[in-house]
Short mmCIF file of C-alpha atoms in Angstrom, two decimals:
data_model
loop_
_atom_site.label_atom_id
_atom_site.label_comp_id
_atom_site.label_asym_id
_atom_site.label_seq_id
_atom_site.Cartn_x
_atom_site.Cartn_y
_atom_site.Cartn_z
CA MET A 841 117.52 63.93 146.10
CA LEU A 842 121.25 64.78 146.19
CA ASN A 843 120.93 65.44 150.32
CA ARG A 844 119.26 61.73 150.79
CA ILE A 845 121.84 60.38 148.51
CA TRP A 846 124.72 61.68 150.27
CA SER A 847 123.04 61.24 154.13
CA ARG A 848 123.31 57.25 153.13
CA PRO A 849 126.07 55.21 153.66
CA ARG A 850 128.44 55.20 150.15
CA GLY A 851 127.55 51.81 148.77
CA GLU A 852 124.07 52.83 148.74
CA TRP A 853 124.45 55.99 146.76
CA THR A 854 124.23 54.31 143.53
CA ARG A 855 120.82 52.41 144.18
CA VAL A 856 119.06 55.16 145.44
CA LEU A 857 120.31 57.59 142.49
CA ARG A 858 118.83 55.03 140.37
CA LYS A 859 115.64 54.71 141.98
CA GLU A 860 115.09 58.53 142.06
CA LEU A 861 116.54 59.79 139.17
CA PRO A 862 113.82 58.87 136.72
CA ALA A 863 111.49 60.54 138.38
CA VAL A 864 113.55 63.69 138.28
CA ALA A 865 114.35 63.02 134.57
CA ALA A 866 110.44 62.89 133.98
CA LYS A 867 109.71 66.05 135.70
CA LEU A 868 112.28 67.76 133.90
CA VAL A 869 111.09 66.73 130.10
CA ASP A 870 107.76 67.98 131.54
CA GLU A 871 109.27 71.05 132.19
CA LEU A 872 110.64 71.39 129.19
CA LEU A 873 107.83 70.66 127.24
CA ARG A 874 105.67 73.50 128.94
CA ASN A 875 108.67 76.16 128.04
CA THR A 876 110.40 75.04 125.43
CA PRO A 877 108.43 74.60 121.71
CA ALA A 878 111.55 73.33 120.32
CA PHE A 879 112.43 70.94 122.96
CA ALA A 880 108.66 69.82 122.47
CA ALA A 881 109.38 69.83 118.08
CA ILE A 882 112.04 67.08 119.40
CA THR A 883 110.02 65.35 121.57
CA GLU A 884 106.66 64.62 119.08
CA ARG A 885 109.50 63.13 116.15
CA VAL A 886 111.33 61.01 118.74
CA GLY A 887 108.95 60.01 121.78
CA ARG A 888 108.42 61.25 125.34
CA ASP A 889 110.28 57.89 126.36
CA ALA A 890 113.28 58.35 124.51
CA MET A 891 113.61 61.83 125.37
CA ARG A 892 113.09 60.96 129.13
CA THR A 893 115.80 58.31 128.57
CA ALA A 894 118.36 60.79 126.92
CA VAL A 895 117.83 63.75 129.65
CA GLU A 896 118.42 60.76 132.22
CA GLN A 897 121.65 59.73 130.81
CA ALA A 898 122.59 63.83 130.59
CA LEU A 899 121.86 63.70 134.35
CA LEU A 900 123.57 60.38 135.17
CA LEU A 901 126.60 61.68 133.40
CA SER A 902 126.79 65.15 135.10
CA LEU A 903 126.76 63.25 138.67
CA GLY A 904 129.93 61.47 137.34
CA ILE A 905 128.28 58.10 136.57
CA ARG A 906 128.42 56.08 133.22
CA GLY A 907 126.54 53.82 131.99
CA ASP A 908 122.60 52.99 130.80
CA ALA A 909 120.08 54.80 132.36
CA GLY A 910 117.98 51.58 132.75
CA GLY A 911 120.40 48.90 133.65
CA GLY A 912 123.06 48.91 136.17
CA HIS A 913 125.38 51.60 136.32
CA ALA A 914 128.98 52.14 137.09
CA PRO A 915 129.89 54.53 139.49
CA VAL A 916 132.93 57.16 138.67
CA ALA A 917 133.83 59.45 141.46
CA LEU A 918 130.24 59.83 142.49
CA GLY A 919 130.56 62.78 145.15
CA PRO A 920 129.63 66.65 144.71
CA VAL A 921 129.32 67.84 141.15
CA ASP A 922 132.77 69.69 140.02
CA PRO A 923 133.63 71.76 137.33
CA VAL A 924 135.02 68.68 135.23
CA HIS A 925 131.84 67.16 135.54
CA SER A 926 129.42 70.01 134.70
CA VAL A 927 131.63 70.67 131.14
CA GLY A 928 131.15 66.61 130.75
CA SER A 929 127.56 67.03 130.99
CA ALA A 930 127.21 69.96 128.58
CA ALA A 931 128.91 68.02 125.89
CA ALA A 932 126.98 65.24 126.62
CA SER A 933 123.75 67.28 125.86
CA ARG A 934 125.12 68.87 122.98
CA ALA A 935 125.96 65.09 121.98
CA VAL A 936 122.37 63.81 122.74
CA SER A 937 120.80 66.73 121.27
CA GLY A 938 122.88 66.23 118.11
CA ARG A 939 121.67 62.72 117.61
CA VAL A 940 118.27 63.66 118.20
CA VAL A 941 118.57 67.13 115.55
CA THR A 942 120.06 64.25 112.93
CA ALA A 943 116.46 62.60 112.83
CA MET A 944 114.65 65.47 112.50
CA PRO A 945 113.31 66.15 108.86
CA GLY A 946 113.67 70.02 107.50
CA ALA A 947 110.51 71.64 108.15
CA ARG A 948 110.78 70.35 111.99
CA ALA A 949 114.50 71.29 111.67
CA ARG A 950 113.80 74.39 110.68
CA GLN A 951 111.20 75.37 113.55
CA ALA A 952 113.52 74.13 116.20
CA LEU A 953 116.30 76.26 114.52
CA PHE A 954 113.76 79.27 114.92
CA ALA A 955 112.52 78.56 118.33
CA ALA A 956 116.31 78.08 119.46
CA ILE A 957 117.34 81.59 118.11
CA ALA A 958 113.92 83.18 118.89
CA GLU A 959 114.26 82.50 122.77
CA ASP A 960 117.66 83.82 123.38
CA ARG A 961 119.27 80.27 124.70
CA CYS A 962 122.61 81.40 124.72
CA LEU A 963 123.30 77.80 122.57
CA PRO A 964 127.15 77.39 121.86
CA ASP A 965 128.42 78.10 118.55
CA ASP A 966 128.97 74.43 117.60
CA VAL A 967 125.01 73.64 118.50
CA LEU A 968 124.04 76.52 116.78
CA ALA A 969 126.11 75.82 113.66
CA GLY A 970 124.61 71.94 114.29
CA LEU A 971 120.95 73.17 113.64
CA ALA A 972 121.51 75.36 111.19
CA ARG A 973 122.82 72.65 109.04
CA ARG A 974 119.83 70.63 109.74
CA ALA A 975 117.84 72.92 108.96
CA GLY A 976 119.42 73.49 105.66
CA TRP A 977 119.91 77.40 106.32
CA PRO A 978 123.42 78.96 105.63
CA LEU A 979 123.69 80.51 108.82
CA PRO A 980 125.07 83.93 108.16
CA ALA A 981 127.11 86.73 110.31
CA ARG A 982 124.27 88.86 110.79
CA VAL A 983 120.35 88.97 110.56
CA ARG A 984 117.41 91.54 110.59
CA ALA A 985 114.23 89.94 112.07
CA VAL A 986 110.58 91.07 110.46
CA ALA A 987 107.78 90.89 112.18
CA LEU A 988 104.71 90.75 110.30
CA THR A 989 100.59 91.57 111.28
CA ALA A 990 97.93 88.71 110.85
CA ALA A 991 97.03 90.18 107.53
CA SER A 992 100.16 89.70 106.16
CA ALA A 993 100.40 86.33 107.89
CA ASN A 994 99.56 84.00 104.93
CA ASP A 995 102.08 85.80 102.56
CA ALA A 996 104.86 85.25 105.14
CA PRO A 997 105.87 82.24 102.62
CA HIS A 998 105.88 84.36 99.42
CA LEU A 999 107.33 87.21 101.18
CA ALA A 1000 110.44 85.11 102.39
CA LEU A 1001 110.90 83.76 98.68
CA GLN A 1002 110.93 87.41 97.34
CA LEU A 1003 113.39 88.70 99.93
CA GLN A 1004 115.64 85.71 99.16
CA ALA A 1005 116.34 86.54 95.95
CA SER A 1006 117.80 89.58 97.00
CA LEU A 1007 119.07 88.73 100.26
CA GLY A 1008 119.36 85.10 100.77
CA GLN A 1009 117.54 82.36 102.71
CA GLY A 1010 115.26 83.57 105.49
CA LEU A 1011 114.43 81.32 108.53
CA LEU A 1012 110.49 81.65 108.85
CA GLY A 1013 108.67 81.53 112.72
CA THR A 1014 106.18 82.76 114.89
CA VAL A 1015 106.36 84.18 118.35
CA ASP A 1016 103.77 84.51 120.23
CA ASN A 1017 101.43 84.12 117.22
CA ASP A 1018 103.39 86.79 115.92
CA VAL A 1019 104.51 85.39 112.02
CA CYS A 1020 108.12 86.73 111.73
CA LEU A 1021 110.74 86.23 109.55
CA LEU A 1022 115.15 86.01 110.17
CA ILE A 1023 116.78 87.43 107.42
CA PRO A 1024 120.43 87.75 106.31
CA ASP A 1025 121.72 91.53 106.62
CA GLY A 1026 123.97 92.20 103.91
CA GLY A 1027 124.80 95.95 104.86
CA PRO A 1028 122.88 98.85 103.37
CA GLU A 1029 121.56 97.72 100.36
CA THR A 1030 119.32 95.77 102.75
CA ARG A 1031 117.02 98.41 103.63
CA ALA A 1032 116.16 99.19 99.90
CA ALA A 1033 115.45 95.61 99.39
CA LEU A 1034 113.01 95.41 102.31
CA VAL A 1035 111.40 98.23 101.13
CA ALA A 1036 110.75 96.72 97.36
CA VAL A 1037 109.28 93.87 98.97
CA LEU A 1038 107.26 94.76 102.16
CA CYS A 1039 106.24 98.38 101.17
CA GLY A 1040 103.00 98.82 101.54
CA ARG A 1041 102.21 96.09 104.36
CA VAL A 1042 102.46 96.89 108.10
CA ALA A 1043 105.34 95.33 109.26
CA ALA A 1044 108.56 96.22 111.34
CA VAL A 1045 111.94 95.40 110.48
CA GLY A 1046 114.44 94.84 113.51
CA HIS A 1047 118.02 95.87 113.67
CA ALA A 1048 120.81 94.10 112.35
CA VAL A 1049 122.52 91.83 114.90
CA PRO A 1050 124.93 88.54 114.97
CA VAL A 1051 122.78 85.72 114.98
CA ALA A 1052 123.29 84.50 118.57
CA ASP A 1053 121.86 88.15 119.56
CA ALA A 1054 118.55 87.54 116.84
CA ALA A 1055 116.12 87.50 119.97
CA SER A 1056 116.79 91.12 120.44
CA SER A 1057 116.03 92.06 116.61
CA LEU A 1058 112.70 90.11 117.41
CA ARG A 1059 111.69 91.37 120.59
CA TRP A 1060 111.85 95.55 118.97
CA ALA A 1061 110.90 94.47 115.49
CA ARG A 1062 107.61 93.07 117.29
CA ARG A 1063 107.51 95.74 119.79
CA LEU A 1064 107.86 98.25 117.11
CA LEU A 1065 104.97 96.48 115.20
CA ALA A 1066 102.17 96.35 118.08
CA LEU A 1067 102.36 100.31 118.55
CA ALA A 1068 102.53 101.10 114.90
CA PRO A 1069 99.67 103.00 113.70
CA PRO A 1070 97.25 100.90 111.18
CA GLY A 1071 96.53 103.46 108.95
CA GLY A 1072 99.15 105.75 106.99
CA SER A 1073 100.36 105.63 103.73
CA PRO A 1074 102.51 102.99 102.05
CA LYS A 1075 105.50 104.28 103.56
CA GLU A 1076 104.15 104.87 106.70
CA ARG A 1077 103.18 101.05 107.54
CA LEU A 1078 106.63 99.83 107.01
CA VAL A 1079 108.93 100.72 110.23
CA PHE A 1080 112.20 100.43 111.29
CA VAL A 1081 113.78 99.83 114.47
CA ASP A 1082 116.85 101.83 113.20
CA ASP A 1083 114.46 104.81 112.86
CA HIS A 1084 113.30 104.55 116.31
CA LEU A 1085 116.15 103.37 118.43
CA SER A 1086 116.33 106.60 120.92
CA ASP A 1087 112.33 106.10 121.31
CA LEU A 1088 112.55 102.57 121.89
CA LEU A 1089 115.35 102.75 124.76
CA LEU A 1090 113.71 105.89 126.48
CA LEU A 1091 110.41 103.78 126.75
CA GLN A 1092 111.86 100.72 127.64
CA ASP A 1093 110.08 100.89 131.02
CA GLU A 1094 107.06 102.74 131.05
CA SER A 1095 107.13 103.25 135.27
CA LEU A 1096 110.53 104.78 134.81
CA ALA A 1097 109.32 107.59 131.98
CA ARG A 1098 106.44 108.51 133.86
CA ALA A 1099 108.46 108.59 137.07
CA LEU A 1100 111.14 110.91 134.32
CA SER A 1101 108.26 113.04 132.95
CA ALA A 1102 107.04 113.73 136.62
CA ARG A 1103 110.34 115.01 137.86
CA TRP A 1104 111.03 117.50 135.53
CA LEU A 1105 107.93 118.68 134.52
CA ARG A 1106 106.62 119.57 138.08
CA PRO A 1107 106.23 123.21 137.17
CA LEU A 1108 103.52 122.89 134.49
CA GLU A 1109 101.57 120.92 137.50
CA GLY A 1110 99.58 124.28 138.66
CA LEU A 1111 98.49 124.72 134.56
CA THR A 1112 95.21 124.05 133.21
CA PRO A 1113 95.71 120.69 131.17
CA ARG A 1114 94.90 122.78 127.86
CA GLN A 1115 97.62 125.34 128.86
CA SER A 1116 100.02 122.61 130.30
CA GLU A 1117 99.71 121.08 126.65
CA ARG A 1118 100.28 124.17 124.77
CA LEU A 1119 103.54 124.85 126.73
CA GLU A 1120 105.22 121.28 126.56
CA VAL A 1121 104.39 121.21 122.50
CA THR A 1122 106.13 124.50 122.68
CA LEU A 1123 109.05 123.59 124.79
CA LEU A 1124 109.44 120.62 122.94
CA ALA A 1125 109.26 122.08 119.04
CA TRP A 1126 112.02 124.55 120.66
CA LEU A 1127 114.30 121.87 121.91
CA GLU A 1128 114.28 120.07 119.21
CA SER A 1129 114.60 122.45 116.62
CA GLY A 1130 116.71 125.10 117.28
CA GLY A 1131 115.44 128.53 118.19
CA ALA A 1132 111.92 130.33 118.12
CA PRO A 1133 111.43 131.02 114.42
CA GLU A 1134 112.44 127.36 113.69
CA ALA A 1135 109.50 126.35 116.23
CA ALA A 1136 107.29 128.78 114.95
CA ARG A 1137 107.49 126.80 111.66
CA THR A 1138 107.24 123.34 113.03
CA LEU A 1139 104.30 124.69 114.90
CA GLN A 1140 102.76 126.72 111.86
CA VAL A 1141 102.35 129.71 114.42
CA HIS A 1142 103.48 133.40 114.22
CA PRO A 1143 107.44 133.43 115.79
CA GLN A 1144 106.27 135.65 118.15
CA THR A 1145 103.73 133.42 119.80
CA VAL A 1146 106.10 130.90 120.45
CA ARG A 1147 108.24 133.89 122.15
CA TYR A 1148 105.59 134.83 124.14
CA ARG A 1149 105.18 131.43 125.43
CA LEU A 1150 109.06 130.65 125.94
CA ARG A 1151 108.39 133.67 128.22
CA GLN A 1152 105.95 132.22 130.05
CA ILE A 1153 108.42 128.58 130.20
CA GLU A 1154 111.36 130.65 131.69
CA LYS A 1155 108.91 131.97 134.61
CA LEU A 1156 108.78 128.30 135.17
CA PHE A 1157 111.46 126.34 134.74
CA GLY A 1158 113.88 129.08 135.40
CA PRO A 1159 117.91 128.64 135.18
CA ALA A 1160 117.41 124.87 134.04
CA LEU A 1161 116.35 126.35 130.50
CA ARG A 1162 120.01 127.68 130.53
CA GLU A 1163 121.87 123.73 131.46
CA PRO A 1164 122.31 121.89 128.79
CA ARG A 1165 122.16 118.62 131.06
CA LEU A 1166 118.93 120.08 132.25
CA ARG A 1167 117.50 121.00 128.69
CA PHE A 1168 118.51 117.17 128.32
CA GLU A 1169 116.89 115.62 131.20
CA LEU A 1170 113.50 118.15 130.07
CA GLU A 1171 113.93 116.90 126.38
CA LEU A 1172 113.85 113.27 127.47
CA ALA A 1173 110.68 114.20 130.06
CA LEU A 1174 108.77 115.45 127.18
CA ARG A 1175 109.07 112.58 124.69
CA SER A 1176 108.67 110.18 127.34
CA ARG A 1177 105.11 111.89 128.10
CA ARG A 1178 104.42 112.36 124.34
CA LEU A 1179 105.24 108.44 123.65
CA LEU A 1180 103.20 107.52 126.82
CA ALA A 1181 100.25 109.38 125.35
CA GLN A 1182 100.25 107.70 121.57
CA ALA A 1183 100.52 104.65 123.50
CA ARG A 1184 97.90 105.23 125.43
CA ARG A 1185 95.58 106.25 122.83
CA LEU A 1186 96.59 103.13 120.77
CA ARG A 1187 95.47 100.76 123.58
CA SER A 1188 91.89 102.39 123.61
CA GLN A 1189 91.10 102.08 120.16
CA PRO A 1190 88.91 98.77 119.50
CA GLY A 1191 91.40 96.05 118.31
CA GLY A 1192 94.37 98.10 119.79
CA ARG A 1193 97.46 95.89 119.31
CA ALA A 1194 99.63 97.47 121.97
CA ARG A 1195 101.51 94.85 124.14
CA ALA A 1196 104.78 97.21 125.81
CA VAL A 1197 105.45 100.58 125.02
CA GLY A 1198 108.01 101.39 121.85
CA ALA A 1199 106.19 103.46 120.02
CA VAL A 1200 106.42 104.65 116.57
CA VAL A 1201 106.63 108.47 116.85
CA HIS A 1202 105.27 110.75 114.07
CA PRO A 1203 108.03 113.95 114.77
CA LEU A 1204 106.43 117.46 115.42
CA GLY A 1205 108.21 118.59 112.30
CA LEU A 1206 110.90 118.18 109.91
CA ALA A 1207 113.82 120.04 111.98
CA ARG A 1208 114.77 117.39 114.33
CA GLU A 1209 118.50 118.62 114.89
CA ALA A 1210 118.94 119.66 118.75
CA ARG A 1211 121.48 122.28 119.30
CA VAL A 1212 122.69 124.76 122.03
CA ASN A 1213 120.22 127.48 121.34
CA GLY A 1214 119.40 130.90 123.82
CA LEU A 1215 115.83 132.05 124.28
#
């Protein structure tokens, strides 16, 4: 459209723009309605025509034209967009958004606020604060996300009220049909309050982040919940991202995790599956626990059995076992393979909920500290 405008004589620019801009604004509204739930909620409230007009006005301002979108436009320095016009357009968009949000009732305002936070739109601080005021939600400094399973979804409002008593008002919403809560983080005591309310339910709690980064806490809580085992004791049903940071970080990309395993565990390829699994478990227990006796206690076998397997491992891997950096890479590879296998098992189960890797990991034993150890 701009190319067509610039190709015309200067006197025709405004006429061409007035003719073509409504169609551009309508297409932009259609795209936002498809991909932005908060925009759709606002549009439902104010009407599609009003929203198209607001978008058209913002586009006019970004092009340096002031005036009503439906009438005559007074041209103001019409030409290629410059940084000054861009700043003006952003301010105009915020102003339009503010006027629309003002008309929203509390429930819709909270939905719009949750959607804006969950979709990680990098909203300016003043816009985020304005949305929070309209929603009646005291904007906390830091928040945590709580992702709930479908079985707990019906109780979500009740859970939010219970948490409000100790942590402050939460924000309830959905992300891809997952019911989620954003709750204020009050520091170390937050975990105890969450355990008291959520213990016995299958739920995942994200890490504490500034409100502007709440989408990250939501994403990792949902990913951890997607691979949480359905059974287990009441304490195992509630999981925290804080307890699985290394695993979630390690398996952000399954393809890279498989490449890492293939790169460092190649010496095991010539063994039978049973032999390979036995040596993998022994090597990981040794790397994690600190020595043969500790690994034997973790695996519940005789220490001499562990020493025999370690001699086999040393023949296969050679000097790599004596290099700290290479041992670190080996541990990463072994843990990656274990996590990938667990994710595959969960996906193969009927009704498996796994959508992405970031699994709950049950350690081999209590001894988890990695330290420099000798054969």
